[in-house]
mmCIF file of C-alpha atoms in Angstrom:
data_model
loop_
_atom_site.group_PDB
_atom_site.id
_atom_site.type_symbol
_atom_site.label_atom_id
_atom_site.label_comp_id
_atom_site.label_asym_id
_atom_site.label_seq_id
_atom_site.Cartn_x
_atom_site.Cartn_y
_atom_site.Cartn_z
ATOM 1 C CA UNK A 1 -70.337 -17.515 11.250
ATOM 2 C CA UNK A 2 -70.309 -18.626 14.790
ATOM 3 C CA UNK A 3 -67.685 -20.232 17.005
ATOM 4 C CA UNK A 4 -67.775 -20.894 20.872
ATOM 5 C CA UNK A 5 -65.978 -22.177 23.634
ATOM 6 C CA UNK A 6 -67.079 -22.807 27.356
ATOM 7 C CA UNK A 7 -66.969 -22.586 30.531
ATOM 8 C CA UNK A 8 -67.486 -22.782 33.538
ATOM 9 C CA UNK A 9 -70.168 -19.860 35.218
ATOM 10 C CA UNK A 10 -73.286 -19.338 37.192
ATOM 11 C CA UNK A 11 -74.607 -16.903 35.644
ATOM 12 C CA UNK A 12 -77.992 -16.453 33.826
ATOM 13 C CA UNK A 13 -79.784 -15.825 31.637
ATOM 14 C CA UNK A 14 -82.687 -13.407 32.096
ATOM 15 C CA UNK A 15 -85.709 -15.300 30.565
ATOM 16 C CA UNK A 16 -87.607 -14.225 27.918
ATOM 17 C CA UNK A 17 -91.021 -13.385 29.791
ATOM 18 C CA UNK A 18 -89.667 -12.064 32.632
ATOM 19 C CA UNK A 19 -88.358 -9.226 29.994
ATOM 20 C CA UNK A 20 -91.721 -7.445 29.139
ATOM 21 C CA UNK A 21 -92.164 -4.663 28.988
ATOM 22 C CA UNK A 22 -94.045 -1.793 29.889
ATOM 23 C CA UNK A 23 -96.932 -4.448 30.438
ATOM 24 C CA UNK A 24 -98.361 -3.666 34.018
ATOM 25 C CA UNK A 25 -100.426 -0.725 34.050
ATOM 26 C CA UNK A 26 -99.415 1.525 37.380
ATOM 27 C CA UNK A 27 -102.892 1.656 39.120
ATOM 28 C CA UNK A 28 -103.989 0.601 42.525
ATOM 29 C CA UNK A 29 -106.663 -2.824 41.989
ATOM 30 C CA UNK A 30 -107.824 -4.493 45.540
ATOM 31 C CA UNK A 31 -105.750 -7.196 44.591
ATOM 32 C CA UNK A 32 -102.526 -4.674 44.530
ATOM 33 C CA UNK A 33 -104.386 -2.971 47.723
ATOM 34 C CA UNK A 34 -103.872 -6.766 49.426
ATOM 35 C CA UNK A 35 -101.299 -7.343 48.314
ATOM 36 C CA UNK A 36 -99.580 -4.430 49.727
ATOM 37 C CA UNK A 37 -101.706 -4.599 53.225
ATOM 38 C CA UNK A 38 -100.455 -8.519 53.662
ATOM 39 C CA UNK A 39 -96.421 -6.684 52.880
ATOM 40 C CA UNK A 40 -96.908 -3.620 54.866
ATOM 41 C CA UNK A 41 -97.900 -5.947 58.364
ATOM 42 C CA UNK A 42 -94.251 -7.186 57.712
ATOM 43 C CA UNK A 43 -91.407 -5.972 59.362
ATOM 44 C CA UNK A 44 -87.942 -4.687 57.051
ATOM 45 C CA UNK A 45 -85.142 -6.540 58.606
ATOM 46 C CA UNK A 46 -82.834 -3.949 60.268
ATOM 47 C CA UNK A 47 -80.198 -5.589 57.641
ATOM 48 C CA UNK A 48 -82.056 -4.550 55.198
ATOM 49 C CA UNK A 49 -80.920 -0.423 55.404
ATOM 50 C CA UNK A 50 -77.206 -1.768 55.065
ATOM 51 C CA UNK A 51 -77.345 -2.551 51.427
ATOM 52 C CA UNK A 52 -79.358 -0.305 49.451
ATOM 53 C CA UNK A 53 -81.435 -2.876 46.716
ATOM 54 C CA UNK A 54 -83.039 -4.393 49.332
ATOM 55 C CA UNK A 55 -84.648 -1.373 50.780
ATOM 56 C CA UNK A 56 -85.377 -0.175 48.072
ATOM 57 C CA UNK A 57 -87.192 -4.076 47.227
ATOM 58 C CA UNK A 58 -88.662 -3.376 50.972
ATOM 59 C CA UNK A 59 -89.658 0.204 50.444
ATOM 60 C CA UNK A 60 -91.277 -0.276 46.276
ATOM 61 C CA UNK A 61 -93.684 -3.509 47.691
ATOM 62 C CA UNK A 62 -94.676 -2.272 51.658
ATOM 63 C CA UNK A 63 -96.582 0.740 51.524
ATOM 64 C CA UNK A 64 -96.201 1.534 55.012
ATOM 65 C CA UNK A 65 -93.079 1.161 55.170
ATOM 66 C CA UNK A 66 -93.054 3.876 51.624
ATOM 67 C CA UNK A 67 -94.215 6.273 53.484
ATOM 68 C CA UNK A 68 -92.405 5.839 56.969
ATOM 69 C CA UNK A 69 -89.298 6.725 54.550
ATOM 70 C CA UNK A 70 -90.419 9.960 52.659
ATOM 71 C CA UNK A 71 -89.191 12.986 54.602
ATOM 72 C CA UNK A 72 -92.713 14.604 53.883
ATOM 73 C CA UNK A 73 -93.192 17.123 52.854
ATOM 74 C CA UNK A 74 -91.247 16.205 50.164
ATOM 75 C CA UNK A 75 -89.726 18.643 47.157
ATOM 76 C CA UNK A 76 -90.378 18.171 43.814
ATOM 77 C CA UNK A 77 -88.872 20.154 41.468
ATOM 78 C CA UNK A 78 -89.675 20.235 37.092
ATOM 79 C CA UNK A 79 -87.176 22.193 35.630
ATOM 80 C CA UNK A 80 -87.789 25.455 36.959
ATOM 81 C CA UNK A 81 -90.798 24.546 38.786
ATOM 82 C CA UNK A 82 -90.664 23.828 42.816
ATOM 83 C CA UNK A 83 -94.116 21.888 44.875
ATOM 84 C CA UNK A 84 -93.993 20.313 48.057
ATOM 85 C CA UNK A 85 -95.506 16.512 48.793
ATOM 86 C CA UNK A 86 -97.691 16.579 51.801
ATOM 87 C CA UNK A 87 -97.803 13.220 53.564
ATOM 88 C CA UNK A 88 -101.638 12.574 52.060
ATOM 89 C CA UNK A 89 -100.966 13.157 48.377
ATOM 90 C CA UNK A 90 -98.311 10.859 48.045
ATOM 91 C CA UNK A 91 -98.807 8.256 45.597
ATOM 92 C CA UNK A 92 -97.412 4.756 46.577
ATOM 93 C CA UNK A 93 -94.716 4.367 43.755
ATOM 94 C CA UNK A 94 -93.493 0.636 43.328
ATOM 95 C CA UNK A 95 -91.089 2.013 41.024
ATOM 96 C CA UNK A 96 -89.666 -1.379 38.796
ATOM 97 C CA UNK A 97 -91.816 -4.335 40.571
ATOM 98 C CA UNK A 98 -94.616 -4.711 38.606
ATOM 99 C CA UNK A 99 -92.390 -6.105 35.113
ATOM 100 C CA UNK A 100 -89.800 -8.381 36.746
ATOM 101 C CA UNK A 101 -86.452 -6.640 36.176
ATOM 102 C CA UNK A 102 -84.887 -3.319 35.803
ATOM 103 C CA UNK A 103 -81.938 -1.456 33.898
ATOM 104 C CA UNK A 104 -78.835 -0.385 35.359
ATOM 105 C CA UNK A 105 -76.010 1.977 33.802
ATOM 106 C CA UNK A 106 -72.236 1.888 34.290
ATOM 107 C CA UNK A 107 -69.431 3.088 32.326
ATOM 108 C CA UNK A 108 -67.521 -0.245 32.844
ATOM 109 C CA UNK A 109 -67.448 -3.381 35.180
ATOM 110 C CA UNK A 110 -65.685 -1.896 37.815
ATOM 111 C CA UNK A 111 -69.084 0.728 38.643
ATOM 112 C CA UNK A 112 -71.010 -2.424 39.388
ATOM 113 C CA UNK A 113 -68.970 -3.699 42.146
ATOM 114 C CA UNK A 114 -70.198 -0.678 43.666
ATOM 115 C CA UNK A 115 -73.889 -1.905 43.817
ATOM 116 C CA UNK A 116 -72.651 -4.025 47.010
ATOM 117 C CA UNK A 117 -70.745 -1.686 48.708
ATOM 118 C CA UNK A 118 -72.562 -0.740 52.548
ATOM 119 C CA UNK A 119 -71.080 3.550 53.207
ATOM 120 C CA UNK A 120 -72.867 4.683 50.480
ATOM 121 C CA UNK A 121 -74.886 7.272 51.879
ATOM 122 C CA UNK A 122 -76.996 9.219 47.955
ATOM 123 C CA UNK A 123 -78.460 6.945 45.397
ATOM 124 C CA UNK A 124 -80.719 8.066 43.021
ATOM 125 C CA UNK A 125 -83.434 6.363 41.553
ATOM 126 C CA UNK A 126 -83.844 7.641 37.429
ATOM 127 C CA UNK A 127 -87.179 6.710 35.289
ATOM 128 C CA UNK A 128 -85.643 7.708 32.337
ATOM 129 C CA UNK A 129 -88.407 8.311 29.816
ATOM 130 C CA UNK A 130 -87.262 8.106 26.251
ATOM 131 C CA UNK A 131 -89.836 9.001 24.647
ATOM 132 C CA UNK A 132 -90.981 12.130 26.155
ATOM 133 C CA UNK A 133 -87.137 12.945 27.353
ATOM 134 C CA UNK A 134 -87.012 13.383 30.223
ATOM 135 C CA UNK A 135 -85.860 11.314 33.271
ATOM 136 C CA UNK A 136 -87.255 11.528 36.714
ATOM 137 C CA UNK A 137 -85.024 11.333 39.780
ATOM 138 C CA UNK A 138 -85.565 9.811 43.598
ATOM 139 C CA UNK A 139 -83.341 10.978 45.282
ATOM 140 C CA UNK A 140 -82.848 8.861 48.294
ATOM 141 C CA UNK A 141 -80.098 9.880 51.778
ATOM 142 C CA UNK A 142 -78.601 7.389 54.293
ATOM 143 C CA UNK A 143 -80.124 9.452 58.007
ATOM 144 C CA UNK A 144 -79.263 8.307 61.085
ATOM 145 C CA UNK A 145 -78.798 4.757 59.442
ATOM 146 C CA UNK A 146 -82.014 5.135 57.709
ATOM 147 C CA UNK A 147 -82.723 5.214 53.971
ATOM 148 C CA UNK A 148 -85.284 8.359 52.991
ATOM 149 C CA UNK A 149 -86.482 9.523 49.955
ATOM 150 C CA UNK A 150 -86.233 13.359 50.410
ATOM 151 C CA UNK A 151 -86.635 14.896 47.077
ATOM 152 C CA UNK A 152 -87.571 14.237 43.414
ATOM 153 C CA UNK A 153 -86.430 16.107 40.486
ATOM 154 C CA UNK A 154 -87.070 16.017 36.414
ATOM 155 C CA UNK A 155 -85.492 17.009 34.200
ATOM 156 C CA UNK A 156 -84.719 17.316 30.187
ATOM 157 C CA UNK A 157 -82.831 14.380 29.038
ATOM 158 C CA UNK A 158 -80.298 16.643 27.302
ATOM 159 C CA UNK A 159 -79.336 17.763 30.788
ATOM 160 C CA UNK A 160 -78.329 13.814 31.773
ATOM 161 C CA UNK A 161 -74.841 13.411 31.693
ATOM 162 C CA UNK A 162 -75.689 10.082 29.838
ATOM 163 C CA UNK A 163 -77.860 11.699 27.129
ATOM 164 C CA UNK A 164 -75.588 11.155 24.473
ATOM 165 C CA UNK A 165 -76.777 6.800 25.108
ATOM 166 C CA UNK A 166 -79.866 7.352 26.275
ATOM 167 C CA UNK A 167 -80.997 9.370 22.363
ATOM 168 C CA UNK A 168 -79.112 6.046 21.037
ATOM 169 C CA UNK A 169 -80.655 3.786 23.211
ATOM 170 C CA UNK A 170 -83.877 4.312 22.749
ATOM 171 C CA UNK A 171 -83.532 4.301 18.559
ATOM 172 C CA UNK A 172 -81.369 1.200 19.889
ATOM 173 C CA UNK A 173 -84.385 -0.455 20.907
ATOM 174 C CA UNK A 174 -87.111 0.694 19.050
ATOM 175 C CA UNK A 175 -86.033 0.078 15.316
ATOM 176 C CA UNK A 176 -85.095 -3.224 13.789
ATOM 177 C CA UNK A 177 -82.566 -1.838 10.702
ATOM 178 C CA UNK A 178 -80.766 1.073 13.093
ATOM 179 C CA UNK A 179 -79.920 -2.245 14.941
ATOM 180 C CA UNK A 180 -78.992 -4.064 12.859
ATOM 181 C CA UNK A 181 -77.255 -0.638 11.576
ATOM 182 C CA UNK A 182 -75.298 -0.283 14.849
ATOM 183 C CA UNK A 183 -73.714 -3.732 15.663
ATOM 184 C CA UNK A 184 -69.901 -4.009 15.594
ATOM 185 C CA UNK A 185 -68.888 -6.808 13.477
ATOM 186 C CA UNK A 186 -68.490 -9.412 14.836
ATOM 187 C CA UNK A 187 -70.982 -9.328 18.533
ATOM 188 C CA UNK A 188 -68.940 -11.127 21.156
ATOM 189 C CA UNK A 189 -71.316 -13.234 22.938
ATOM 190 C CA UNK A 190 -71.084 -15.491 26.406
ATOM 191 C CA UNK A 191 -74.197 -17.399 27.761
ATOM 192 C CA UNK A 192 -75.640 -20.565 29.098
ATOM 193 C CA UNK A 193 -74.583 -23.744 26.664
ATOM 194 C CA UNK A 194 -77.124 -26.275 26.167
ATOM 195 C CA UNK A 195 -75.814 -29.002 26.845
ATOM 196 C CA UNK A 196 -74.535 -27.996 30.453
ATOM 197 C CA UNK A 197 -76.769 -26.236 33.024
ATOM 198 C CA UNK A 198 -72.947 -25.160 34.595
ATOM 199 C CA UNK A 199 -71.180 -24.085 31.444
ATOM 200 C CA UNK A 200 -70.836 -21.004 28.877
ATOM 201 C CA UNK A 201 -70.385 -20.527 25.540
ATOM 202 C CA UNK A 202 -68.588 -17.822 24.253
ATOM 203 C CA UNK A 203 -68.113 -17.073 19.765
ATOM 204 C CA UNK A 204 -68.750 -14.653 17.731
ATOM 205 C CA UNK A 205 -71.958 -12.965 16.806
ATOM 206 C CA UNK A 206 -71.926 -12.337 13.054
ATOM 207 C CA UNK A 207 -74.979 -9.618 11.621
ATOM 208 C CA UNK A 208 -76.705 -11.985 9.464
ATOM 209 C CA UNK A 209 -77.653 -13.790 12.508
ATOM 210 C CA UNK A 210 -78.545 -10.874 15.229
ATOM 211 C CA UNK A 211 -82.513 -12.090 14.585
ATOM 212 C CA UNK A 212 -82.105 -15.630 16.572
ATOM 213 C CA UNK A 213 -79.850 -14.114 19.500
ATOM 214 C CA UNK A 214 -81.660 -10.551 20.042
ATOM 215 C CA UNK A 215 -83.323 -9.416 23.347
ATOM 216 C CA UNK A 216 -85.927 -8.140 24.119
ATOM 217 C CA UNK A 217 -84.926 -4.567 25.199
ATOM 218 C CA UNK A 218 -87.641 -1.682 27.132
ATOM 219 C CA UNK A 219 -87.831 1.160 24.661
ATOM 220 C CA UNK A 220 -90.978 3.028 26.736
ATOM 221 C CA UNK A 221 -89.285 3.306 30.071
ATOM 222 C CA UNK A 222 -86.044 2.031 31.648
ATOM 223 C CA UNK A 223 -84.849 2.650 35.129
ATOM 224 C CA UNK A 224 -81.014 3.382 36.165
ATOM 225 C CA UNK A 225 -79.604 3.595 39.807
ATOM 226 C CA UNK A 226 -76.956 5.603 40.331
ATOM 227 C CA UNK A 227 -74.993 3.828 43.506
ATOM 228 C CA UNK A 228 -72.517 7.122 43.850
ATOM 229 C CA UNK A 229 -70.838 6.046 40.583
ATOM 230 C CA UNK A 230 -69.303 9.130 38.449
ATOM 231 C CA UNK A 231 -70.024 8.357 35.001
ATOM 232 C CA UNK A 232 -68.592 10.576 32.166
ATOM 233 C CA UNK A 233 -69.626 10.920 29.008
ATOM 234 C CA UNK A 234 -67.091 8.629 27.756
ATOM 235 C CA UNK A 235 -66.678 5.499 25.306
ATOM 236 C CA UNK A 236 -68.087 2.776 26.928
ATOM 237 C CA UNK A 237 -71.741 2.093 28.193
ATOM 238 C CA UNK A 238 -72.401 -0.836 29.960
ATOM 239 C CA UNK A 239 -76.545 -1.698 29.935
ATOM 240 C CA UNK A 240 -77.214 -4.410 32.389
ATOM 241 C CA UNK A 241 -81.266 -5.817 32.545
ATOM 242 C CA UNK A 242 -81.703 -7.708 35.451
ATOM 243 C CA UNK A 243 -84.011 -9.585 37.591
ATOM 244 C CA UNK A 244 -85.831 -9.221 40.522
ATOM 245 C CA UNK A 245 -85.764 -12.386 43.149
ATOM 246 C CA UNK A 246 -84.880 -15.133 39.681
ATOM 247 C CA UNK A 247 -80.877 -14.746 39.466
ATOM 248 C CA UNK A 248 -81.393 -13.429 35.709
ATOM 249 C CA UNK A 249 -79.216 -11.229 34.375
ATOM 250 C CA UNK A 250 -77.930 -9.207 30.572
ATOM 251 C CA UNK A 251 -74.959 -7.017 29.900
ATOM 252 C CA UNK A 252 -74.862 -5.645 26.355
ATOM 253 C CA UNK A 253 -71.893 -3.367 25.446
ATOM 254 C CA UNK A 254 -71.442 -0.389 23.800
ATOM 255 C CA UNK A 255 -68.761 1.632 22.359
ATOM 256 C CA UNK A 256 -68.022 4.777 20.658
ATOM 257 C CA UNK A 257 -66.481 4.128 17.483
ATOM 258 C CA UNK A 258 -65.567 6.720 15.005
ATOM 259 C CA UNK A 259 -68.020 8.438 16.681
ATOM 260 C CA UNK A 260 -71.268 6.639 16.586
ATOM 261 C CA UNK A 261 -72.232 4.405 19.458
ATOM 262 C CA UNK A 262 -71.779 0.326 18.250
ATOM 263 C CA UNK A 263 -73.034 -2.779 20.325
ATOM 264 C CA UNK A 264 -69.948 -4.802 20.702
ATOM 265 C CA UNK A 265 -70.984 -7.197 23.290
ATOM 266 C CA UNK A 266 -74.289 -8.692 24.457
ATOM 267 C CA UNK A 267 -73.535 -11.783 27.778
ATOM 268 C CA UNK A 268 -76.537 -13.879 29.270
#
């Protein structure tokens, strides 16, 4: 059963065709090389160093900028092993640019405001390999007003502060039966009004109608950007899928109820 009310909002949903799971291989091709060359000829605006999001998109797309914004030799820590990568050994890292969206994890809505904080000087971009249960962390620092990649660290997922949620999410995203079992009854829904582009609809999703609303979620690996937020084990996680350059967004709110993670709200 669904009941709806409407309200004004400028939030737009993540389009189905923008949510592609690991669809493009992270390899260089002649077309990619040509695009890299064209982008590399464009100079990043100085203002992009103010907001990390502006910087990381330039860093991931501009080969010349990326090479100039890495502190070589780059320290690489993998478990207990430490090594250093020289400039000539580095391979272009496009991060999430190939998939057209990126993901974020927050404990609460207040943490989401950190994305716009221009005073932060340390940011971590995490690539979470869900199947391998590993987390690769790209450590960025603002040095002399310029964002720089200073080290890369890889650890077991179980060592991550979000370990409990990440293990749950991997199964939630890949196992339809488990996903259905992990729905709160009901799941609160907020989405666009198909009859009014400037309004939203709110209501409740019952488990038996979930298949009509269930989003396609990445299950191989996900990204997370830590803008200085301090995670706790906590009883709530907000999983955000945010489109690149299209303003689209989807939020899934999970809460731990009686010791089990449950999806309690979906917002598009």
